[in-house]
Amino acid sequence: MKCLLLKRIFLVLLLFQLLSCKSSQEKQEAILSKIPDPKTLNETFVSDPDQILNPSTVYSLNQTLKELDISGKAHIDVVIVKSIGDEVPKDIAYKLFNTWKIGRADTNNGLLIFLVLDQRRIEFETGVGLEPVLTDMICADIQRKYMIPYLKQGNYDQAIVSAISPIIEVLNTESYNFNVEPENLGNINVALSEPHESEHKTSNSFFNSIENIADKWLNNSNFVLVSIIIFSSLTFFSTIITVVKKVFFQRKKKSRLVSKFLIILFQLTIILLISSIITAVFHINFKKCVYVIIGLYLFRGFLLHIRLLIILILAKRKDRDKRYNYLLKYKETFKYSENLYPISFIHLLYKKLCKDIKHSRYDPYVCENCKSLMKLNKNKNLSKGQSLEEKINSVEYDSWECISCKTIKLVKYTNIYSKAKECEKCHYRTNVLKKTYITQKATTSSSGSGYELYECKFCHEKEEIEFVIPKESTRSSRSSYSIGSSRSSGSSSRSSSGGYSSSSGGRSGGGGAGSSW
Ligand SMILES: [Zn+2]
Ligand SMILES: [Zn+2]
């Protein structure tokens, strides 16, 4: 069972991996193409494709930034997006800056303020001409003091608006006082927006969020890890349910309804628990996370129904005696699925399975000679070897007798759970494991060997079956999945790439600063 589950988890992961096999170049281009250049949006300065900001904020930002642009001091573009998948924000900011050629060609006075919500990252990408005035250190300090406090509250409008004033101040005075705290630094000359309104806007419809999350999962490297967590948790709690059900409900014989209700309650708790863990670790929206897990759970249930139906249909094509063992083999699977999905049609399928098992074994056979019905004979008239087989529970026999012509038909059912093997000499399934010998222990450099001693309980024939013990694995440190790309713990992470040559159109040499919130 465990092996099967692992195999399934592996297959699902493989599928996910295949889906995400887009080359990184294509992915980056896809992301870049989704962010419109503000210049193409009716001469504005704000690019907000996900409509995160309040329209009034965008309006006032545009007014301020336009004035600034006309003054020739700087051309500031603001870009805010929900997600760029697992791309590095700094890379994207750099690409956007140089593709859009922000700023004037002669003075290189461009600045890109880039916010990525799911990665909780701000990047300032400064043009070559602005770098001496708006140094990386100043950028980082502005982010830390004026933006991060608001970003932490989810107030993106306010975060951007409050960053603009100190930037303008620096550009006007060409100086920056690191010791000044936000409260003391002049008036914010951009009208503030109502934070509540923007919240309303971001709460999308159900389908929208499903679409978003699917988009994000396929673009995000974290999804492998998240999938592992979800699937292992599903497996884990389904096992627990089976145990809990066995211990509590079958002994006390509580009503089925109560036990079903308790199981659903338990599942919901687990789902919420997993979601909160994932939310905390991966900064994914809690509600979306719950939707995804429930979606996966329902999808798995749907697949289970189909699988169980196929099993029942395939069984119908088998001979009666083989059908019995075939169905019996899946009884556990059905039962396990029924526990996992209390509200489903699985219990009906399980009932059908039990019925089929019974019918395949106990429906009266038709006599081959006289075509009349046969009847199950209590006195089986078994040989000594057959009786021994029944005794050690490796084979069961049903003896059918024709009512009219007294023909006997013996039907044999091998016990699929019995470890006994067929004896090569007497051909009864009475060969049982007596002892296991290890002749050579496995080490880290060589594999070991041993043999199992079987003895037939009927004819006492002995048989040795050799086996190989695999090499002991050296405990290698498993490579862990890399989580995210740039989640620096400090307030600022600076990147500076040296030489560049200024050319026409605004260029960034990679200057600027980034912070996480
Ligand atoms: Zn007959
Ligand atoms: Zn034997």
XYZ file of C-alpha atoms and ligand atoms in Angstrom:
519
model
C 0.000 0.000 0.000
C 2.763 2.398 0.985
C 4.709 1.574 -2.128
C 1.692 2.198 -4.299
C 1.093 5.570 -2.697
C 4.690 6.618 -3.175
C 4.430 5.628 -6.782
C 1.317 7.725 -7.180
C 2.852 10.734 -5.483
C 5.841 10.372 -7.748
C 3.637 10.267 -10.837
C 1.741 13.373 -9.799
C 4.985 15.218 -9.185
C 6.294 14.102 -12.545
C 3.199 15.487 -14.169
C 3.627 18.814 -12.412
C 7.261 18.880 -13.416
C 6.394 18.259 -17.050
C 3.850 21.031 -17.009
C 6.410 23.452 -15.677
C 9.065 22.487 -18.183
C 8.865 25.783 -19.985
C 12.322 27.196 -20.404
C 13.205 29.974 -18.009
C 13.733 32.336 -20.903
C 10.193 31.808 -22.156
C 8.848 32.156 -18.649
C 10.655 35.442 -18.149
C 9.423 36.773 -21.457
C 5.884 35.725 -20.633
C 6.105 37.648 -17.371
C 7.618 40.712 -19.008
C 4.908 40.737 -21.661
C 2.214 40.804 -18.991
C 3.509 44.052 -17.538
C 2.544 47.001 -19.741
C 4.929 49.905 -20.196
C 3.313 52.949 -18.515
C 4.325 55.070 -21.504
C 1.957 53.026 -23.638
C -0.862 53.606 -21.140
C -1.792 57.104 -22.162
C 1.412 58.765 -20.901
C 1.162 57.575 -17.326
C 3.789 56.543 -14.841
C 2.099 53.666 -13.069
C 1.779 50.135 -14.374
C -0.630 48.121 -12.261
C -1.810 45.191 -14.413
C -3.370 43.384 -11.448
C -5.257 46.519 -10.345
C -3.893 46.454 -6.858
C -3.748 50.202 -6.313
C -6.671 52.489 -5.751
C -7.520 54.520 -8.876
C -7.285 57.731 -6.862
C -3.748 56.797 -5.780
C -2.768 56.112 -9.365
C -4.239 59.436 -10.403
C -2.387 61.467 -7.809
C 0.842 59.543 -8.390
C 0.582 60.329 -12.083
C 0.108 64.034 -11.337
C 3.162 64.195 -9.073
C 5.376 62.080 -11.305
C 4.413 64.038 -14.392
C 5.435 67.312 -12.714
C 8.701 65.686 -11.710
C 9.295 64.456 -15.251
C 8.624 67.894 -16.731
C 11.059 69.441 -14.245
C 13.697 67.137 -15.748
C 14.881 65.924 -12.364
C 13.706 62.346 -12.729
C 11.357 60.063 -14.565
C 9.875 57.629 -12.066
C 7.846 54.620 -13.134
C 5.939 52.575 -10.570
C 5.194 48.916 -11.269
C 3.227 46.750 -8.895
C 2.356 43.114 -9.639
C 0.971 40.223 -7.661
C 3.466 37.679 -8.866
C 6.314 37.073 -11.244
C 6.418 33.350 -10.518
C 9.802 32.295 -9.248
C 11.731 34.913 -11.179
C 14.120 37.121 -9.264
C 12.513 40.590 -8.823
C 15.844 42.328 -9.297
C 16.317 40.621 -12.691
C 12.854 41.555 -13.844
C 13.262 45.151 -12.646
C 16.536 45.407 -14.530
C 14.968 43.952 -17.684
C 11.914 46.236 -17.504
C 14.070 49.299 -16.960
C 16.254 48.607 -19.963
C 13.449 47.434 -22.238
C 11.346 50.473 -21.514
C 14.413 52.735 -21.447
C 13.111 54.688 -18.488
C 14.337 58.247 -18.241
C 15.928 60.686 -20.626
C 18.633 59.460 -22.916
C 20.999 62.344 -22.136
C 20.673 62.442 -18.359
C 19.702 58.830 -17.605
C 17.384 60.111 -14.909
C 15.070 57.079 -14.703
C 13.916 55.287 -11.582
C 11.793 52.165 -11.479
C 9.936 51.313 -8.311
C 9.011 47.648 -8.604
C 6.843 45.763 -6.103
C 6.207 42.013 -6.185
C 3.541 41.099 -3.681
C 3.859 37.330 -3.389
C 7.607 37.470 -2.962
C 7.176 40.499 -0.669
C 9.883 42.350 -2.456
C 10.542 45.994 -3.414
C 13.191 46.892 -5.939
C 14.441 50.352 -6.879
C 16.185 50.305 -10.206
C 18.028 53.578 -10.706
C 19.230 55.043 -13.956
C 22.886 55.759 -14.380
C 22.374 59.503 -14.023
C 20.448 59.214 -10.763
C 22.814 56.833 -9.030
C 25.218 59.460 -7.637
C 22.319 61.314 -5.986
C 19.965 58.485 -5.181
C 22.555 56.034 -3.952
C 21.850 52.407 -3.165
C 22.120 53.188 0.525
C 19.564 55.971 0.299
C 17.217 53.720 -1.690
C 17.462 50.989 0.914
C 16.865 53.486 3.734
C 13.801 54.933 2.032
C 12.412 51.432 1.538
C 13.044 50.527 5.135
C 11.644 53.669 6.691
C 8.860 54.742 4.375
C 7.629 51.615 2.653
C 8.114 48.468 4.687
C 5.952 49.556 7.655
C 2.987 50.050 5.274
C 3.778 47.008 3.153
C 3.651 44.876 6.253
C 0.109 46.104 6.810
C -0.774 45.356 3.195
C -1.265 49.070 2.526
C 0.460 49.212 -0.860
C -1.031 52.585 -1.827
C 0.397 54.288 1.216
C 3.759 52.535 0.874
C 4.316 53.876 -2.627
C 2.936 57.318 -1.892
C 5.155 57.815 1.159
C 8.274 56.772 -0.729
C 7.786 59.440 -3.389
C 8.203 62.432 -1.044
C 11.652 61.570 0.324
C 12.788 60.668 -3.192
C 11.703 64.075 -4.487
C 13.327 65.666 -1.452
C 16.628 63.970 -2.237
C 16.447 64.979 -5.882
C 15.676 68.601 -4.961
C 18.277 69.032 -2.250
C 20.802 66.451 -3.446
C 21.185 65.405 0.168
C 19.593 62.872 2.439
C 19.511 62.751 6.173
C 19.730 59.145 7.348
C 18.909 60.161 10.918
C 15.531 61.649 10.172
C 12.582 59.482 10.978
C 9.533 59.536 8.675
C 7.315 61.684 10.933
C 9.692 64.654 10.781
C 10.202 64.646 7.065
C 7.999 67.221 5.435
C 4.564 66.921 4.067
C 3.485 64.170 1.803
C 2.315 66.041 -1.241
C 0.366 63.259 -2.791
C -3.205 62.727 -1.782
C -3.653 59.646 0.312
C -6.063 57.012 -0.716
C -8.463 55.006 1.334
C -6.809 51.694 2.077
C -10.114 49.917 2.556
C -11.247 50.391 -0.983
C -8.195 48.735 -2.426
C -8.812 45.719 -0.243
C -12.235 45.340 -1.752
C -10.771 45.348 -5.159
C -8.206 42.641 -4.532
C -10.790 40.221 -3.244
C -11.581 38.599 -6.535
C -14.263 36.149 -7.441
C -13.827 32.467 -6.697
C -12.918 31.530 -10.242
C -10.448 34.343 -10.503
C -8.562 33.134 -7.483
C -8.536 29.569 -8.742
C -7.086 30.830 -11.984
C -4.526 32.914 -10.161
C -3.413 30.090 -7.956
C -3.145 27.664 -10.833
C -1.089 30.223 -12.704
C 1.103 30.792 -9.759
C 1.613 27.141 -8.946
C 2.726 26.290 -12.408
C 5.195 29.165 -12.350
C 6.478 28.622 -8.856
C 9.205 26.217 -7.868
C 7.650 25.923 -4.431
C 4.779 23.936 -5.797
C 6.844 20.748 -5.777
C 7.374 21.136 -2.080
C 3.784 22.161 -1.478
C 2.527 19.178 -3.453
C 4.686 16.857 -1.409
C 3.330 18.363 1.792
C -0.270 18.061 0.619
C 0.004 14.523 -0.644
C 1.944 13.237 2.301
C -0.536 14.912 4.638
C -3.476 13.410 2.743
C -1.905 10.002 3.052
C -1.039 10.596 6.658
C -4.471 11.653 7.755
C -6.256 8.999 5.749
C -4.217 6.419 7.612
C -5.103 8.059 10.904
C -8.780 8.028 9.974
C -8.635 4.319 9.237
C -7.049 3.658 12.611
C -9.382 5.998 14.481
C -12.381 4.441 12.814
C -11.209 0.956 13.669
C -10.518 1.774 17.294
C -13.532 3.911 18.125
C -16.416 3.392 15.801
C -16.390 -0.286 15.123
C -16.203 -1.260 18.748
C -18.717 1.185 20.108
C -20.952 0.869 17.098
C -21.765 4.521 16.829
C -24.101 5.401 14.077
C -22.563 5.755 10.637
C -23.777 9.324 10.386
C -21.939 10.375 13.522
C -18.734 8.749 12.431
C -18.995 10.333 8.995
C -19.575 13.730 10.516
C -16.581 13.317 12.811
C -14.374 12.253 9.933
C -15.347 15.303 7.890
C -14.724 17.534 10.866
C -11.344 15.937 11.308
C -10.494 16.373 7.633
C -11.505 20.024 7.675
C -9.318 20.637 10.698
C -6.397 18.990 8.970
C -6.987 20.969 5.778
C -7.070 24.232 7.694
C -3.974 23.212 9.619
C -2.022 22.333 6.501
C -3.187 25.533 4.833
C -2.012 27.681 7.698
C 1.374 25.970 7.682
C 1.721 26.448 3.924
C 0.519 30.042 4.209
C 3.080 30.771 6.879
C 5.959 29.120 5.070
C 5.282 30.146 1.483
C 3.332 33.402 1.919
C 0.461 32.061 -0.142
C -2.996 33.456 0.404
C -4.713 31.316 3.032
C -8.091 31.228 1.300
C -6.555 30.236 -2.005
C -4.548 27.564 -0.278
C -7.698 26.062 1.239
C -9.381 26.115 -2.175
C -6.456 24.343 -3.780
C -6.287 21.622 -1.142
C -10.022 21.034 -1.292
C -9.778 21.023 -5.069
C -7.011 18.429 -5.001
C -8.972 16.389 -2.489
C -12.091 16.406 -4.666
C -10.102 15.648 -7.786
C -8.490 12.683 -6.074
C -11.933 11.510 -4.996
C -13.162 11.744 -8.572
C -10.211 9.658 -9.794
C -10.838 7.103 -7.045
C -14.442 6.654 -8.174
C -13.282 5.977 -11.713
C -10.601 3.559 -10.563
C -13.006 1.585 -8.389
C -15.543 1.441 -11.203
C -12.902 0.106 -13.571
C -11.936 -2.563 -11.036
C -15.552 -3.684 -10.787
C -15.954 -3.761 -14.566
C -12.700 -5.673 -15.132
C -13.701 -8.218 -12.500
C -16.812 -9.066 -14.485
C -14.642 -10.312 -17.364
C -12.748 -12.780 -15.216
C -13.583 -16.397 -14.462
C -15.547 -16.895 -11.307
C -12.831 -18.444 -9.181
C -10.272 -15.825 -10.292
C -12.776 -12.995 -9.855
C -13.144 -13.829 -6.180
C -9.459 -13.348 -5.401
C -9.207 -10.343 -7.685
C -11.986 -8.517 -5.881
C -10.764 -9.590 -2.468
C -7.411 -8.026 -3.233
C -9.071 -4.618 -3.664
C -11.329 -4.812 -0.651
C -8.827 -2.930 1.506
C -8.425 -0.224 -1.131
C -12.166 0.288 -1.299
C -12.457 0.421 2.447
C -9.614 2.883 2.748
C -11.143 5.111 0.070
C -14.501 4.977 1.761
C -12.952 6.277 4.963
C -11.201 9.063 3.140
C -14.358 10.154 1.339
C -17.275 9.720 3.740
C -19.589 11.723 1.504
C -19.276 10.053 -1.870
C -20.499 7.105 -3.855
C -17.585 5.023 -2.697
C -19.631 3.335 0.021
C -22.051 2.200 -2.702
C -19.158 0.855 -4.730
C -17.842 -0.860 -1.637
C -21.221 -2.473 -1.037
C -21.295 -3.608 -4.642
C -17.821 -5.055 -4.232
C -18.814 -7.036 -1.139
C -21.857 -8.338 -2.985
C -19.788 -9.315 -6.014
C -17.275 -11.101 -3.817
C -20.063 -13.081 -2.186
C -21.767 -13.887 -5.473
C -18.587 -14.944 -7.198
C -17.985 -17.521 -4.509
C -21.392 -18.648 -3.289
C -23.728 -18.433 -6.261
C -24.628 -22.042 -7.101
C -22.676 -23.569 -9.958
C -24.442 -25.310 -12.821
C -23.579 -28.968 -13.295
C -21.603 -29.603 -16.467
C -23.254 -32.979 -17.027
C -26.932 -32.467 -16.393
C -27.219 -28.659 -16.261
C -28.988 -28.710 -12.913
C -27.907 -26.527 -10.016
C -25.209 -27.637 -7.622
C -25.153 -27.253 -3.892
C -22.318 -26.471 -1.517
C -21.256 -29.637 0.255
C -20.166 -29.351 3.856
C -18.287 -32.597 3.707
C -15.498 -31.654 1.345
C -13.817 -35.077 1.037
C -10.419 -33.453 0.762
C -7.155 -35.319 0.410
C -4.652 -35.157 3.274
C -2.588 -32.545 1.489
C -5.632 -30.387 0.755
C -6.775 -30.607 4.368
C -3.326 -29.490 5.443
C -3.545 -26.554 3.059
C -6.833 -25.504 4.631
C -5.356 -25.991 8.075
C -2.415 -23.664 7.460
C -4.802 -21.311 5.686
C -2.930 -21.181 2.391
C -5.785 -22.543 0.269
C -9.523 -22.839 0.767
C -11.675 -25.366 -0.982
C -15.360 -25.291 -1.816
C -16.914 -28.607 -2.701
C -19.994 -28.400 -4.919
C -22.249 -31.365 -5.483
C -24.869 -31.768 -8.196
C -28.313 -32.389 -6.736
C -29.339 -34.866 -9.415
C -26.229 -36.649 -10.745
C -24.050 -36.206 -7.641
C -21.069 -34.932 -9.617
C -18.513 -33.259 -7.368
C -16.758 -30.028 -8.362
C -13.916 -28.807 -6.192
C -13.143 -25.073 -6.437
C -9.809 -23.875 -5.110
C -9.163 -20.401 -3.642
C -5.584 -19.493 -2.865
C -5.271 -17.173 0.093
C -3.605 -14.066 -1.256
C -2.368 -13.087 2.181
C -0.736 -16.432 2.988
C 3.058 -16.584 2.682
C 3.106 -20.331 2.064
C 4.483 -21.452 -1.310
C 3.775 -24.371 -3.519
C 5.984 -27.384 -2.833
C 7.949 -28.502 -5.888
C 7.632 -32.157 -4.928
C 4.058 -32.673 -3.760
C 2.589 -29.532 -5.341
C 0.535 -28.653 -2.304
C 0.756 -25.079 -1.091
C 2.310 -26.212 2.145
C 5.851 -24.942 1.807
C 6.384 -22.560 4.726
C 9.295 -20.394 5.781
C 11.180 -22.029 8.613
C 14.174 -19.813 9.130
C 16.167 -17.030 7.511
C 19.943 -17.263 7.465
C 22.275 -14.405 6.733
C 25.581 -15.691 5.383
C 27.153 -12.329 4.764
C 26.152 -9.003 6.199
C 25.845 -6.012 3.937
C 28.384 -3.230 4.377
C 28.660 0.174 2.822
C 31.080 -1.190 0.204
C 29.591 -4.598 -0.604
C 26.171 -6.204 -0.657
C 25.361 -9.116 1.634
C 23.631 -12.401 1.047
C 21.563 -14.994 2.818
C 18.987 -17.666 2.255
C 15.519 -18.599 3.430
C 14.866 -22.160 4.451
C 11.440 -23.444 3.423
C 10.083 -26.761 4.514
C 7.013 -28.517 3.171
C 4.692 -29.378 6.018
C 3.269 -32.240 4.055
C 6.200 -34.110 2.472
C 8.969 -32.373 4.513
C 10.919 -31.474 1.409
C 13.373 -28.665 2.149
C 14.150 -25.780 -0.125
C 16.691 -22.973 0.149
C 16.044 -19.674 -1.567
C 18.943 -17.310 -1.730
C 18.595 -13.581 -1.542
C 20.853 -10.570 -1.778
C 20.929 -7.812 0.795
C 21.537 -4.458 -0.862
C 24.508 -2.315 0.084
C 24.056 -0.145 3.107
C 23.453 3.355 1.913
C 25.857 5.980 3.056
C 23.870 8.713 4.601
C 24.275 11.398 2.029
C 22.876 14.774 2.805
C 19.822 15.081 0.693
C 19.683 18.147 -1.417
C 16.800 20.199 -0.247
C 14.556 22.087 -2.568
C 15.526 25.643 -2.935
C 12.812 27.803 -1.591
C 12.191 30.948 -3.514
C 14.969 32.901 -5.064
C 15.807 36.070 -3.246
C 14.376 36.159 0.195
C 17.076 38.016 2.042
C 16.468 38.330 5.725
C 18.111 41.685 6.103
C 16.378 44.895 5.293
C 18.295 45.549 2.158
C 20.240 43.544 -0.339
C 22.221 45.575 -2.722
C 23.501 44.575 -6.034
C 25.891 46.593 -8.035
C 27.363 45.687 -11.307
C 30.243 47.865 -12.308
C 31.152 49.032 -15.779
C 28.645 50.179 -18.316
C 28.615 52.623 -21.080
C 25.866 55.178 -21.204
C 23.979 55.083 -24.423
C 20.832 56.561 -25.799
C 17.696 55.990 -23.789
C 17.654 55.460 -20.053
C 19.903 52.693 -18.901
C 20.370 51.053 -15.618
C 23.684 49.478 -14.739
C 22.003 47.424 -12.088
C 22.136 50.132 -9.461
C 19.394 50.540 -6.902
C 18.327 48.599 -3.886
C 15.841 45.979 -2.891
C 14.149 45.074 0.351
C 11.863 42.363 1.566
C 8.916 42.868 3.872
Zn -25.444 -33.083 -12.562
Zn 5.707 -31.188 -0.384
